[in-house]
Amino acid sequence: MKFAMKSSFGAVAAATFASATFATDRLVPQQYPTIQAAINASVNGDRVLVSAGLYRESVLLNKSITLQGAPGVSAVDVVLTGTGVAGPAILLGTQGQYQGDVLIAGLTVDGQGVAESGQFAGLFATSIGAGNTLRIERCV
């Protein structure tokens, strides 16, 4: 009987470990040439870590991930600026409607885009659904 219990415990432990997921750090520009490319490759729970630099792109953030400046880099040294009047630098979800959990930290978001309302917007999110979170920390 002891053998059967040990065997079952080992199988349960192995199955639990095998099903565990680990977040992946996606490095910009070391692994991905753009922030959007890193977001596209991400799955929920991943971190997109952005090195110092000026990033001229408008990104669609539609996953539950962390978007942040790389560790040890000041927010003023990581600048995400929109690409003109086509939209905001960061759009959360489709048309600003977002569901998920996002942390944006340690970067500068420059309002180069024009939101649908005609206002300049560095970050555009019109609705965060119930039970979802958007946290912004240490940003300029």
PDB file of C-alpha atoms in Angstrom, residues 24-116:
ATOM      1  CA  THR A  24       8.955  34.965 -20.234  1.00  0.00           C
ATOM      2  CA  ASP A  25      10.910  38.198 -20.438  1.00  0.00           C
ATOM      3  CA  ARG A  26      10.771  39.644 -23.976  1.00  0.00           C
ATOM      4  CA  LEU A  27      13.703  42.038 -24.506  1.00  0.00           C
ATOM      5  CA  VAL A  28      13.472  45.071 -26.802  1.00  0.00           C
ATOM      6  CA  PRO A  29      15.558  45.581 -28.922  1.00  0.00           C
ATOM      7  CA  GLN A  30      17.871  42.670 -28.037  1.00  0.00           C
ATOM      8  CA  GLN A  31      15.347  39.963 -29.012  1.00  0.00           C
ATOM      9  CA  TYR A  32      12.615  41.950 -30.784  1.00  0.00           C
ATOM     10  CA  PRO A  33      13.197  45.004 -32.992  1.00  0.00           C
ATOM     11  CA  THR A  34      10.015  46.775 -31.832  1.00  0.00           C
ATOM     12  CA  ILE A  35       7.831  46.888 -28.754  1.00  0.00           C
ATOM     13  CA  GLN A  36       4.868  45.670 -30.828  1.00  0.00           C
ATOM     14  CA  ALA A  37       6.833  42.639 -32.045  1.00  0.00           C
ATOM     15  CA  ALA A  38       7.570  41.715 -28.418  1.00  0.00           C
ATOM     16  CA  ILE A  39       3.903  42.189 -27.459  1.00  0.00           C
ATOM     17  CA  ASN A  40       2.805  40.047 -30.400  1.00  0.00           C
ATOM     18  CA  ALA A  41       5.132  37.232 -29.271  1.00  0.00           C
ATOM     19  CA  SER A  42       3.969  37.483 -25.643  1.00  0.00           C
ATOM     20  CA  VAL A  43       1.410  35.393 -23.845  1.00  0.00           C
ATOM     21  CA  ASN A  44      -0.521  36.404 -20.747  1.00  0.00           C
ATOM     22  CA  GLY A  45       1.831  36.838 -17.797  1.00  0.00           C
ATOM     23  CA  ASP A  46       4.939  37.740 -19.836  1.00  0.00           C
ATOM     24  CA  ARG A  47       7.044  40.885 -19.367  1.00  0.00           C
ATOM     25  CA  VAL A  48       8.155  43.125 -22.224  1.00  0.00           C
ATOM     26  CA  LEU A  49      11.347  44.828 -21.010  1.00  0.00           C
ATOM     27  CA  VAL A  50      12.395  47.847 -23.057  1.00  0.00           C
ATOM     28  CA  SER A  51      15.989  49.135 -23.086  1.00  0.00           C
ATOM     29  CA  ALA A  52      16.837  52.837 -23.138  1.00  0.00           C
ATOM     30  CA  GLY A  53      16.001  54.540 -26.405  1.00  0.00           C
ATOM     31  CA  LEU A  54      13.406  56.400 -28.442  1.00  0.00           C
ATOM     32  CA  TYR A  55      10.708  54.130 -29.861  1.00  0.00           C
ATOM     33  CA  ARG A  56       8.556  55.743 -32.563  1.00  0.00           C
ATOM     34  CA  GLU A  57       5.618  53.386 -32.772  1.00  0.00           C
ATOM     35  CA  SER A  58       2.006  53.052 -31.787  1.00  0.00           C
ATOM     36  CA  VAL A  59       1.411  49.824 -29.915  1.00  0.00           C
ATOM     37  CA  LEU A  60      -1.727  47.788 -29.360  1.00  0.00           C
ATOM     38  CA  LEU A  61      -1.621  46.253 -25.905  1.00  0.00           C
ATOM     39  CA  ASN A  62      -4.246  43.499 -25.923  1.00  0.00           C
ATOM     40  CA  LYS A  63      -2.832  40.910 -23.518  1.00  0.00           C
ATOM     41  CA  SER A  64      -2.404  40.588 -19.765  1.00  0.00           C
ATOM     42  CA  ILE A  65       1.292  41.463 -19.661  1.00  0.00           C
ATOM     43  CA  THR A  66       3.768  43.883 -18.118  1.00  0.00           C
ATOM     44  CA  LEU A  67       5.273  46.574 -20.349  1.00  0.00           C
ATOM     45  CA  GLN A  68       8.180  48.246 -18.605  1.00  0.00           C
ATOM     46  CA  GLY A  69      11.555  49.843 -18.927  1.00  0.00           C
ATOM     47  CA  ALA A  70      14.423  47.416 -18.406  1.00  0.00           C
ATOM     48  CA  PRO A  71      15.686  47.038 -14.836  1.00  0.00           C
ATOM     49  CA  GLY A  72      18.149  49.744 -13.856  1.00  0.00           C
ATOM     50  CA  VAL A  73      17.030  52.116 -16.621  1.00  0.00           C
ATOM     51  CA  SER A  74      15.346  55.418 -15.768  1.00  0.00           C
ATOM     52  CA  ALA A  75      11.866  56.083 -17.135  1.00  0.00           C
ATOM     53  CA  VAL A  76      13.130  59.256 -18.838  1.00  0.00           C
ATOM     54  CA  ASP A  77      15.544  57.137 -20.895  1.00  0.00           C
ATOM     55  CA  VAL A  78      12.847  54.846 -22.350  1.00  0.00           C
ATOM     56  CA  VAL A  79      10.559  56.950 -24.538  1.00  0.00           C
ATOM     57  CA  LEU A  80       7.604  55.558 -26.464  1.00  0.00           C
ATOM     58  CA  THR A  81       6.160  58.163 -28.796  1.00  0.00           C
ATOM     59  CA  GLY A  82       3.314  57.737 -31.250  1.00  0.00           C
ATOM     60  CA  THR A  83       3.813  57.747 -34.991  1.00  0.00           C
ATOM     61  CA  GLY A  84       1.894  60.910 -35.783  1.00  0.00           C
ATOM     62  CA  VAL A  85      -1.847  61.570 -35.984  1.00  0.00           C
ATOM     63  CA  ALA A  86      -2.849  57.936 -36.589  1.00  0.00           C
ATOM     64  CA  GLY A  87      -3.478  57.181 -32.929  1.00  0.00           C
ATOM     65  CA  PRO A  88      -2.070  57.106 -29.414  1.00  0.00           C
ATOM     66  CA  ALA A  89       1.349  55.766 -28.454  1.00  0.00           C
ATOM     67  CA  ILE A  90      -0.373  52.946 -26.492  1.00  0.00           C
ATOM     68  CA  LEU A  91      -3.884  51.697 -27.271  1.00  0.00           C
ATOM     69  CA  LEU A  92      -5.330  49.286 -24.733  1.00  0.00           C
ATOM     70  CA  GLY A  93      -7.464  46.688 -26.494  1.00  0.00           C
ATOM     71  CA  THR A  94      -9.584  47.306 -29.567  1.00  0.00           C
ATOM     72  CA  GLN A  95     -10.844  50.882 -29.776  1.00  0.00           C
ATOM     73  CA  GLY A  96      -9.761  51.414 -26.179  1.00  0.00           C
ATOM     74  CA  GLN A  97     -12.066  48.655 -24.846  1.00  0.00           C
ATOM     75  CA  TYR A  98      -9.874  46.459 -22.683  1.00  0.00           C
ATOM     76  CA  GLN A  99     -10.226  43.286 -20.665  1.00  0.00           C
ATOM     77  CA  GLY A 100      -7.225  41.881 -18.829  1.00  0.00           C
ATOM     78  CA  ASP A 101      -4.557  42.853 -16.336  1.00  0.00           C
ATOM     79  CA  VAL A 102      -1.803  45.205 -17.473  1.00  0.00           C
ATOM     80  CA  LEU A 103       1.112  46.896 -15.737  1.00  0.00           C
ATOM     81  CA  ILE A 104       2.883  49.736 -17.543  1.00  0.00           C
ATOM     82  CA  ALA A 105       5.963  50.846 -15.618  1.00  0.00           C
ATOM     83  CA  GLY A 106       9.219  52.753 -15.876  1.00  0.00           C
ATOM     84  CA  LEU A 107       8.867  54.479 -19.235  1.00  0.00           C
ATOM     85  CA  THR A 108       7.912  57.771 -20.805  1.00  0.00           C
ATOM     86  CA  VAL A 109       4.776  57.776 -22.946  1.00  0.00           C
ATOM     87  CA  ASP A 110       4.701  60.807 -25.229  1.00  0.00           C
ATOM     88  CA  GLY A 111       1.328  62.049 -26.516  1.00  0.00           C
ATOM     89  CA  GLN A 112       2.065  62.236 -30.214  1.00  0.00           C
ATOM     90  CA  GLY A 113      -1.137  60.564 -31.361  1.00  0.00           C
ATOM     91  CA  VAL A 114      -4.648  61.972 -31.661  1.00  0.00           C
ATOM     92  CA  ALA A 115      -7.382  59.896 -30.022  1.00  0.00           C
ATOM     93  CA  GLU A 116     -10.819  59.517 -31.602  1.00  0.00           C
TER      94      GLU A 116
END
